[in-house]
XYZ file of C-alpha atoms in Angstrom:
333
model
C 0.000 0.000 0.000
C 1.227 3.481 -0.749
C -0.074 5.903 1.896
C -0.941 9.296 0.485
C -1.573 12.210 2.813
C -4.364 14.464 1.602
C -4.209 17.965 2.949
C -7.080 20.333 3.175
C -5.670 23.391 1.437
C -6.292 26.850 2.819
C -4.235 28.666 0.142
C -1.546 31.333 0.411
C 0.146 33.070 3.218
C 3.035 35.222 4.436
C 4.391 38.733 5.028
C 6.215 40.459 7.808
C 5.999 42.366 11.063
C 4.926 45.950 11.712
C 6.966 49.134 12.850
C 7.573 52.749 12.416
C 6.641 54.717 9.260
C 9.373 56.311 7.140
C 8.366 59.638 5.525
C 10.993 59.152 2.801
C 8.768 56.416 1.329
C 5.599 58.543 1.283
C 5.655 59.097 -2.487
C 6.190 55.385 -3.223
C 3.397 54.511 -0.779
C 0.973 56.814 -2.570
C 1.917 55.367 -5.984
C 1.437 51.835 -4.682
C -2.017 52.656 -3.269
C -3.097 54.160 -6.589
C -1.717 51.203 -8.581
C -3.678 48.659 -6.561
C -6.710 50.789 -5.705
C -6.062 50.706 -1.946
C -7.991 53.010 0.383
C -7.900 53.118 4.181
C -9.547 55.025 6.976
C -7.387 57.263 9.169
C -7.131 54.632 11.877
C -5.672 51.903 9.659
C -3.564 54.010 7.254
C -0.564 54.273 9.608
C -0.510 50.592 10.462
C -0.854 49.508 6.836
C 1.925 51.847 5.727
C 4.269 50.540 8.432
C 3.661 46.950 7.327
C 4.167 47.918 3.672
C 7.464 49.629 4.512
C 8.815 46.570 6.316
C 7.882 44.393 3.350
C 9.520 46.870 0.974
C 12.756 46.801 2.996
C 12.745 43.005 3.035
C 12.238 42.879 -0.750
C 15.041 45.395 -1.404
C 17.385 43.459 0.884
C 16.651 40.215 -0.947
C 17.116 41.763 -4.369
C 20.351 43.410 -3.266
C 21.672 40.025 -2.204
C 20.415 38.606 -5.492
C 22.669 41.053 -7.314
C 25.596 39.495 -5.445
C 24.560 36.050 -6.641
C 23.190 34.770 -3.335
C 19.634 34.155 -4.573
C 18.427 32.743 -7.874
C 15.238 34.796 -8.066
C 13.985 38.329 -7.520
C 11.086 39.676 -5.497
C 8.739 42.599 -6.121
C 6.242 44.615 -4.119
C 2.720 43.563 -5.087
C -0.869 43.986 -3.954
C -0.266 41.884 -0.820
C 2.336 44.312 0.537
C 0.158 45.832 3.272
C -0.575 42.506 4.997
C 1.227 41.034 7.997
C 2.226 37.398 8.225
C -0.575 36.796 10.693
C -3.181 38.259 8.332
C -2.111 35.809 5.643
C -1.547 32.803 7.874
C -5.048 33.116 9.306
C -6.121 31.365 6.111
C -3.545 28.565 6.498
C -4.005 27.028 9.943
C -6.022 24.110 11.358
C -5.251 21.726 8.504
C -7.310 18.569 8.296
C -4.939 15.802 7.220
C -6.776 12.527 6.594
C -4.519 9.670 5.486
C -6.046 7.662 2.647
C -4.714 4.503 1.031
C -5.643 4.285 -2.632
C -3.179 1.816 -4.079
C -5.281 1.088 -7.165
C -5.314 4.780 -8.032
C -1.555 5.316 -7.852
C 0.288 5.763 -11.134
C 2.398 2.621 -11.557
C 5.153 3.605 -13.975
C 7.592 5.989 -12.345
C 9.909 7.021 -15.151
C 10.833 6.648 -18.783
C 12.300 8.552 -21.691
C 10.923 12.093 -21.545
C 11.983 15.376 -23.176
C 14.199 17.906 -21.402
C 11.602 20.655 -21.806
C 7.806 20.617 -21.653
C 5.434 23.606 -21.675
C 1.786 22.584 -22.019
C 0.737 26.229 -22.075
C 2.380 26.563 -25.503
C 0.556 23.446 -26.678
C -2.897 24.808 -25.901
C -3.640 22.814 -22.730
C -3.788 25.741 -20.301
C -6.372 28.491 -19.785
C -5.559 32.038 -18.679
C -4.301 32.714 -15.147
C -7.106 33.134 -12.636
C -7.224 35.279 -9.512
C -8.724 33.736 -6.395
C -8.995 37.138 -4.628
C -10.625 36.971 -1.185
C -11.913 33.424 -1.685
C -9.365 30.704 -0.832
C -10.191 28.723 -3.933
C -6.669 27.723 -5.001
C -7.634 24.044 -4.608
C -10.637 24.475 -6.939
C -8.600 26.453 -9.491
C -5.938 23.731 -9.505
C -8.520 20.983 -10.035
C -10.324 22.908 -12.792
C -6.992 23.475 -14.547
C -6.063 19.787 -14.480
C -9.454 18.794 -15.908
C -9.269 21.530 -18.569
C -5.969 20.111 -19.774
C -7.252 16.547 -20.013
C -10.450 17.640 -21.753
C -8.316 19.497 -24.318
C -6.232 16.362 -24.790
C -9.416 14.380 -25.437
C -11.470 16.845 -27.518
C -9.036 19.435 -28.873
C -11.160 22.178 -27.268
C -9.903 24.343 -24.403
C -12.908 25.391 -22.327
C -12.466 27.257 -18.997
C -14.304 25.277 -16.318
C -16.254 26.599 -13.352
C -14.231 27.118 -10.195
C -17.362 28.504 -8.554
C -19.163 25.203 -9.217
C -16.500 23.441 -7.124
C -16.497 26.096 -4.379
C -20.289 25.996 -3.973
C -21.029 22.335 -4.557
C -18.149 20.120 -3.426
C -19.211 20.698 0.188
C -21.140 17.485 -0.372
C -17.753 15.728 -0.422
C -16.220 17.503 2.594
C -14.780 20.723 1.173
C -15.420 24.055 2.860
C -15.971 26.618 0.122
C -13.852 29.756 0.411
C -12.368 28.658 3.731
C -10.438 25.585 2.609
C -10.578 22.605 0.314
C -9.052 19.279 -0.637
C -8.143 18.659 -4.292
C -8.729 14.904 -4.087
C -12.234 15.445 -2.708
C -12.900 18.020 -5.445
C -11.965 15.488 -8.142
C -14.194 12.915 -6.434
C -17.051 15.417 -6.440
C -16.768 15.932 -10.213
C -16.700 12.165 -10.787
C -19.671 11.438 -8.524
C -21.636 14.514 -9.585
C -21.643 13.550 -13.241
C -19.877 16.662 -14.452
C -18.707 20.220 -14.013
C -20.093 23.375 -15.605
C -18.060 25.863 -17.609
C -16.981 29.308 -16.465
C -19.441 30.722 -19.010
C -22.515 29.185 -17.361
C -21.321 29.309 -13.721
C -18.899 32.271 -13.379
C -16.514 32.945 -10.504
C -17.816 35.325 -7.815
C -14.930 35.580 -5.277
C -17.296 34.245 -2.599
C -19.205 31.077 -1.808
C -22.913 30.589 -2.321
C -25.586 27.914 -2.704
C -24.918 25.099 -5.176
C -26.496 25.954 -8.535
C -25.080 23.141 -10.660
C -27.269 22.159 -13.614
C -26.705 18.809 -15.368
C -27.910 20.444 -18.592
C -24.848 22.703 -18.492
C -22.306 19.983 -17.724
C -19.185 20.614 -19.818
C -16.636 18.125 -18.473
C -16.722 14.841 -16.624
C -14.092 12.500 -15.241
C -14.093 8.809 -14.436
C -11.535 8.928 -11.656
C -8.401 10.495 -10.241
C -4.845 9.179 -10.434
C -2.265 9.842 -7.737
C 1.339 10.502 -8.693
C 3.934 8.708 -6.505
C 5.725 11.112 -4.207
C 8.928 11.633 -6.168
C 10.121 14.236 -8.629
C 10.977 11.540 -11.190
C 7.398 10.290 -11.084
C 6.046 13.842 -11.318
C 8.307 14.585 -14.294
C 7.085 11.465 -16.089
C 3.458 12.368 -15.369
C 3.862 15.955 -16.595
C 5.657 14.775 -19.742
C 3.183 12.047 -20.671
C -0.151 13.246 -19.256
C -0.228 17.048 -19.228
C -0.807 19.631 -16.455
C -0.780 18.078 -12.979
C -2.512 19.380 -9.841
C 0.034 19.855 -7.034
C 0.382 21.680 -3.711
C 3.339 23.302 -1.972
C 4.500 25.035 1.194
C 3.746 28.672 0.282
C 4.026 30.235 3.742
C 7.127 32.298 3.073
C 7.610 35.990 2.298
C 9.864 34.983 -0.562
C 6.990 33.214 -2.308
C 4.445 35.910 -1.575
C 6.576 38.549 -3.295
C 8.176 36.314 -5.949
C 8.733 38.045 -9.295
C 11.062 36.044 -11.567
C 13.865 33.478 -11.612
C 14.006 29.963 -10.160
C 12.378 29.965 -6.745
C 14.361 28.316 -3.950
C 13.462 28.936 -0.303
C 15.894 27.348 2.228
C 13.162 27.149 4.879
C 10.582 25.474 2.643
C 9.029 22.269 3.952
C 8.035 19.222 1.910
C 5.338 18.373 4.479
C 3.694 21.641 5.553
C 1.630 21.937 2.393
C -0.624 24.993 2.202
C -1.330 26.111 -1.369
C -2.591 24.314 -4.499
C -1.322 25.106 -7.976
C -0.867 23.477 -11.392
C 2.410 22.194 -12.864
C 2.262 22.917 -16.600
C 5.823 22.022 -17.565
C 9.484 21.854 -16.641
C 12.902 22.755 -18.034
C 16.251 24.281 -17.112
C 18.114 27.553 -17.523
C 21.674 27.678 -18.838
C 23.433 24.320 -18.772
C 21.387 21.487 -17.307
C 24.476 20.256 -15.468
C 24.587 23.532 -13.517
C 21.498 22.498 -11.577
C 19.273 25.305 -12.832
C 16.344 22.974 -13.327
C 12.790 24.139 -12.668
C 9.134 23.240 -12.613
C 6.870 25.692 -14.465
C 3.853 26.263 -12.220
C 0.629 28.199 -12.776
C -0.548 30.114 -9.712
C -3.936 31.676 -8.908
C -2.959 35.200 -7.803
C -3.577 36.956 -11.116
C -1.154 38.005 -13.843
C 0.482 40.781 -11.784
C 2.067 38.195 -9.503
C 5.282 36.439 -10.530
C 5.998 35.777 -14.200
C 2.571 36.924 -15.406
C 0.975 34.563 -12.911
C 3.560 31.752 -13.114
C 6.494 30.670 -10.956
C 9.549 28.557 -11.701
C 10.206 26.296 -8.706
C 13.566 24.560 -8.184
C 13.522 21.009 -9.586
C 15.631 18.090 -8.336
C 16.274 19.841 -5.026
C 14.887 17.158 -2.743
C 11.184 17.694 -3.486
C 11.530 21.426 -2.848
C 8.533 22.923 -1.001
C 6.781 19.556 -1.334
C 5.989 19.955 -5.018
C 5.911 16.169 -5.559
C 4.075 15.353 -2.325
C 0.518 15.908 -3.513
C 0.412 15.398 -7.309
C -2.701 14.087 -9.048
C -4.599 14.226 -12.324
C -8.054 13.252 -13.573
C -8.970 10.343 -15.827
C -11.375 11.523 -18.524
């Protein structure tokens, strides 16, 4: 039996601590507020600015070190810059971690001859980057993306599927809407429910509501879910031969929250404290492969202003970095 730990994903998290405002940064603060449409009352303005300043200093320090070759990626201030670590981590605690044994659903072949580069986005398997906003729907976005890819493989048509359908309706299988969710249970919901609607008929609302699924509008169905063995070799084989794969990582760190470009490597990342679902859409390497600059190409759900237009390159062959191979799965269509 291969035990697979299924985490209930709460999505996202991180930032820093508060302290005293710096008037030198006033102009940059005003520009940032305008860019992201931020408004505050008088009571919260000072606190938010202090948090933003600490995050800005941390980002500049990291990027300064990056210029000296210490880090392989850069960071950038983004719309999450006024949030403390506690404000983000409030959506990441109290994980439910049921251990399920599904030997018959575990991918058997672990490796084989595969190409050095794969990018399913360029092959038409991947829809545009979504933005989960105030609803912690990363798990639903990851599941929808994996099904979209397999439906394209089967039909040749790329149809955005309804994340809202999963948020509202997979409560029947144990998920908790915008609070948290489990990708395995979401796949099981689609299988048992007889289908999933498209984004066109059941659009995303950034909040949870009553289930309004209509069988007449069903756009995609699956007959099961396959688990990828917990190794990067197995994940690489699955990505190369199947398509986009639903995964989850430890995303609790400031470095991930403010990631901009480059190959992401966080020394304090855990392969067990999984908190955020995403979609692996490819892999490759920068420079010479022998230099160890290998990466996974991963689609996030924070909008196109985060990272590389919504994507992140995560270090590959670095001991299952951030747990990227811990929670891989894909649908059977």
